Amino acid sequence: MKLVVHGLIDKRAEIVGKIEALQAQLAQHMADLDSLERSIRIFEPDIDLSDAPVKPVPPPNAAFRGEVQRFLLDTIRKSDVALTTLDLARLVMEVRGLNTSDKALRKLIATRTGHSLKKLRDKGFVCSEKAAAGGLLRWQLTGKPGEPTGEWRNGSG
């Protein structure tokens, strides 16, 4: 029983530490925002910043390690046609509940999807071919249907 309580107390201490770190980060961001607003007011003293746009920033590592690559492999495996990087990025956004009409976010996710696909290509799981003159790539699994397409890290097929 004491071991369970000790583990819960350790977990509580970890969460309290995270909260304190986030509060310190929030205080720093508030100070940065105040400095920016004072700088803006030097050039435009009567500006109303309450209507200024807010740019949502996606978390840098919202997915668990390998989660996106597994999703990409599964999606490519189930598809009858080769999918482009943009097609796959849109599907990633839909599955993760992200706003697909946000151009900046769409570009970011497409870049991240491209990096994941390149890693899969380097491991031999997928191959790519040019889809258009603009450098867009189409992706498909390597090998023949039913054959293993590379080896997983733990050695299983």
XYZ file of C-alpha atoms in Angstrom:
157
model
C 0.000 0.000 0.000
C 2.828 2.404 0.864
C 4.431 1.743 -2.500
C 1.236 2.794 -4.310
C 0.951 5.963 -2.211
C 4.627 6.742 -2.794
C 4.141 6.319 -6.563
C 1.096 8.605 -6.536
C 2.990 11.239 -4.540
C 5.843 11.066 -7.081
C 3.362 11.485 -9.935
C 1.780 14.464 -8.149
C 5.205 16.062 -7.719
C 5.887 15.577 -11.434
C 2.598 17.239 -12.414
C 3.152 20.135 -9.988
C 6.598 20.635 -11.509
C 5.110 20.735 -15.011
C 2.476 23.258 -13.896
C 5.136 25.510 -12.365
C 7.238 25.306 -15.541
C 4.197 26.190 -17.658
C 3.361 29.115 -15.376
C 6.926 30.418 -15.750
C 6.667 29.989 -19.533
C 3.328 31.835 -19.530
C 4.837 34.698 -17.513
C 7.695 34.969 -20.036
C 5.282 34.992 -22.980
C 3.179 37.682 -21.285
C 6.300 39.825 -20.792
C 7.281 39.281 -24.448
C 3.775 40.212 -25.594
C 3.844 43.377 -23.480
C 7.202 44.374 -24.983
C 5.899 43.785 -28.522
C 2.777 45.834 -27.875
C 4.863 48.709 -26.470
C 7.072 48.544 -29.575
C 4.030 48.614 -31.875
C 2.647 51.622 -30.004
C 5.863 53.552 -30.696
C 4.956 53.507 -34.385
C 1.149 53.508 -34.034
C 0.114 55.036 -30.653
C -3.668 54.782 -31.228
C -3.777 51.182 -32.477
C -6.409 48.843 -31.065
C -4.730 45.449 -30.694
C -7.819 43.725 -29.309
C -8.914 42.946 -32.893
C -5.472 41.716 -33.967
C -5.526 38.172 -35.387
C -4.461 35.249 -33.222
C -2.366 32.602 -34.913
C -2.911 29.124 -33.463
C 0.280 27.130 -33.227
C 0.073 23.345 -33.404
C 2.108 21.510 -30.818
C 5.483 20.469 -32.266
C 5.188 16.808 -31.269
C 1.494 16.111 -30.900
C 1.804 12.517 -32.100
C 3.489 9.645 -30.339
C 6.769 8.460 -31.824
C 6.089 6.518 -35.019
C 2.328 7.145 -34.923
C 2.278 9.226 -38.117
C 4.528 6.788 -39.975
C 2.278 3.881 -38.983
C -0.767 5.844 -40.158
C 0.932 6.663 -43.473
C 1.934 3.050 -44.082
C -1.548 1.808 -43.244
C -3.182 4.421 -45.487
C -0.871 3.698 -48.428
C -1.364 -0.050 -47.914
C -5.176 0.304 -48.065
C -5.179 2.601 -51.094
C -5.692 1.244 -54.605
C -3.741 4.152 -56.155
C -0.520 5.947 -55.327
C -1.254 8.932 -53.058
C 0.472 12.296 -53.214
C 2.145 13.959 -50.258
C -0.683 16.518 -50.158
C -3.343 13.773 -50.174
C -1.639 12.049 -47.275
C -1.161 15.338 -45.363
C -4.877 16.114 -45.742
C -5.757 12.658 -44.400
C -3.397 13.142 -41.443
C -5.109 16.451 -40.684
C -8.575 14.916 -40.918
C -7.715 12.006 -38.641
C -6.126 14.316 -36.063
C -9.053 16.765 -36.198
C -7.022 19.680 -37.566
C -8.490 22.516 -39.626
C -7.880 21.510 -43.251
C -8.771 24.990 -44.540
C -5.928 26.676 -42.609
C -3.293 27.195 -45.316
C -0.355 27.723 -42.945
C -1.221 24.635 -40.913
C -1.797 22.610 -44.097
C 1.669 23.595 -45.348
C 3.253 22.679 -42.004
C 1.556 19.269 -41.887
C 2.473 18.627 -45.535
C 6.119 19.357 -44.703
C 6.026 17.042 -41.690
C 4.259 14.363 -43.728
C 6.930 14.662 -46.422
C 9.675 14.193 -43.820
C 7.937 11.095 -42.441
C 7.538 9.671 -45.939
C 11.212 10.315 -46.714
C 12.188 8.376 -43.582
C 9.948 5.515 -44.681
C 11.521 5.628 -48.154
C 15.020 5.572 -46.620
C 14.022 2.454 -44.642
C 12.724 0.796 -47.828
C 9.027 0.707 -46.888
C 7.761 3.057 -49.604
C 8.890 4.459 -52.931
C 7.994 7.680 -54.683
C 7.597 8.969 -58.195
C 7.012 12.473 -59.498
C 3.326 13.277 -59.776
C 3.641 16.665 -61.461
C 6.182 19.159 -62.757
C 6.041 21.079 -59.464
C 7.915 18.395 -57.543
C 4.851 16.762 -55.974
C 5.469 13.070 -55.241
C 3.185 10.029 -55.326
C 3.844 7.317 -52.759
C 3.310 3.567 -52.780
C 4.565 0.534 -50.925
C 7.691 -1.157 -52.174
C 7.772 -4.799 -53.220
C 5.040 -7.014 -54.574
C 1.666 -7.432 -52.853
C 1.917 -9.944 -50.022
C 5.691 -9.591 -49.630
C 7.227 -7.942 -46.569
C 8.142 -4.317 -47.246
C 11.230 -3.856 -45.085
C 11.906 -4.768 -41.485
C 10.596 -3.152 -38.344
C 13.001 -1.954 -35.682
C 12.357 -4.949 -33.449
C 13.090 -7.326 -36.302
C 9.540 -8.565 -36.798
C 8.049 -8.568 -40.289
